[in-house]
Steps between C-alpha positions, in 0.01 A plus 500: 500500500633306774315212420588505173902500595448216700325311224789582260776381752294183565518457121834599465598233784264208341653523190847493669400182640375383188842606304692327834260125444562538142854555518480198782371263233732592225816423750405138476686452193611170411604447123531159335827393272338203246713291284367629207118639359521355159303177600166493661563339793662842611226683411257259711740536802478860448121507486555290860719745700319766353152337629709503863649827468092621536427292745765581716506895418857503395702626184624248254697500202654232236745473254724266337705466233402456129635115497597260766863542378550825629665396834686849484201698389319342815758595747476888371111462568603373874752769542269800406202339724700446802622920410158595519496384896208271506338328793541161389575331173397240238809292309414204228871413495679438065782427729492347813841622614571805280244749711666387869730813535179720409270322730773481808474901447085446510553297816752782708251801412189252688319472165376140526526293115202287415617269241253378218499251223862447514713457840831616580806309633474682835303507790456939464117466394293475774281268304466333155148513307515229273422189275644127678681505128692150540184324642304694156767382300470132635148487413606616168729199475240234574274624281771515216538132597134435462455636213856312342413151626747561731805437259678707231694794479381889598688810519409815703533872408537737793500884523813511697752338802599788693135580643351247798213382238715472253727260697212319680255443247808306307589306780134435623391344084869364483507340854215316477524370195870370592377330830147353360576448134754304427401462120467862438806702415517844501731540191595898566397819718518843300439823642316800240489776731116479526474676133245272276703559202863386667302161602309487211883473349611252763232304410557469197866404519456251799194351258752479207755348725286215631259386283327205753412769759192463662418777704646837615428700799466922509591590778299842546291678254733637226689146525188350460339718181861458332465094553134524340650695184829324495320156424233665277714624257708183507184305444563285783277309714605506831320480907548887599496599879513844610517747738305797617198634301415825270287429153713344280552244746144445615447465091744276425361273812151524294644420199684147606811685374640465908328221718505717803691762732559606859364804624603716780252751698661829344239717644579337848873558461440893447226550813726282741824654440331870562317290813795410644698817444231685714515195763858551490485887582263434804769213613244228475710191487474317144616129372757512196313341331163673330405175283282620293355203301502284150275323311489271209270591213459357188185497253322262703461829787644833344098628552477336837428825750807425731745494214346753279561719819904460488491517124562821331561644116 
């Protein structure tokens, strides 16, 4: 009888242990705030911090808004993460000043910000996991130039110039082709929200509006798409350089329809920005910068195993 007591209170301990670990790993919660889920790319950095969040035997969670216009929608999503007292947390920026106030309030209750995709204007994230956007947009540029003969006139369609890619992936493609190409004009900048159907509008209209334009640039992967259908149903024959990946993309590269595009390393994004966060909470010192890589691809390499690996549907 005796023996059998002390079996059942070293049983009823073990399991307390076990509830105490398990309750251990859950309090390692650190939730992610996207820009937005409605593209791919999201999805890929999901599938990254998600990978991470495994490996590193810590909670994750991520959510964005339904469109990259929902600045105030995001901020909501930031407000009820930071209410659920996490560890550390995950912010791709719409607005690279409009979350500040939130994130001074993640800074004074010790929860350290990893920011991803998108910086902020403000030195509160303890690191930044990201694409080198203005150097991706460059390379965008010269091969726009290449393509062009280096002379003519090309127009860009961004998703928007409140977030730090928006901003720098227009300044990196417009830059550049201001301080190498002094024959190429870049005749107007219009911003869609990152909806395919707003740019496929845009496109349209800035198509109508110039009718010896040689190129455009999309500047991320709804951008992109919205150039692709823009000059389709315009019937117009244009050099087509995008941004980012997912299928449509990837088939219009096939196709000829767009001569190439920049990836990023989506997957990357997602496992270093749960990386760092966990660095962060055992106060291992980390650069602000996390760059996380870009590539050219074009049909030429799209099956090539070191850019099929950053590509994604």
């Amino acid at each position: 009888m005796m023996k059998r007591r002390v079996f059942s209170i070293a049983l009823g301990v073990g399991a307390a242990v076990g509830l105490s670990g398990a309750a251990m790993a859950q309090e390692t919660y650190i939730p992610l705030v996207s820009k937005g889920f409605q593209h791919q790319f999201w999805q890929a950095v999901k599938s990254g911090a998600e990978q991470a969040a495994k490996d590193y035997k810590v909670r994750v969670t991520f959510e964005g808004p339904e469109t990259e216009a929902m600045v105030d929608k995001q901020i909501d999503m930031l407000a009820a993460a930071l209410a659920k007292n996490p560890k550390a947390i995950g912010f791709a920026a719409l607005d690279s000043k409009a979350a500040i106030p939130l994130l001074k309030k993640a800074q004074a209750a010790k929860i350290p910000v990893v920011a991803f995709d998108s910086g902020v204007d403000s030195d509160i994230p303890v690191t930044t996991a990201t694409t080198d956007n203005k150097a991706a947009a460059a390379l965008a540029a010269d091969k726009m130039a290449e393509f062009i003969g280096k002379s003519g006139e090309v127009a860009v369609v961004a998703h928007d110039q409140t977030s730090r890619t928006g901003i720098d992936r227009v300044d990196g493609f417009v830059g550049r082709i201001k301080s190498t190409y002094p024959n190429i004009k870049v005749v107007t900048v219009q911003y869609g929200g990152g909806d395919h159907l707003k740019s496929t509008e845009i496109t349209k209209s800035i198509l109508q509006a110039n009718p010896n334009l040689k190129g455009m640039f999309g500047a991320n992967e709804g951008s992109a798409i919205g150039v692709v259908n823009g000059a389709k149903e315009m019937k117009r024959k244009i050099v087509i350089i995008g941004y980012d990946s997912g299928k449509q993309q990837k088939d219009a590269i096939r196709d000829g329809s767009m001569a190439g595009a920049i990836t990023q390393n989506p997957v990357g994004i997602g496992y270093k920005t749960v990386e760092a966060a966990v660095k962060a909470l055992k106060g291992e010192s980390l650069p602000k910068i996390i760059d996380t890589g870009f590539y050219w691809y074009d049909k030429s390499n799209i099956s090539e195993p070191k850019i099929a690996a950053v590509l994604y549907d």
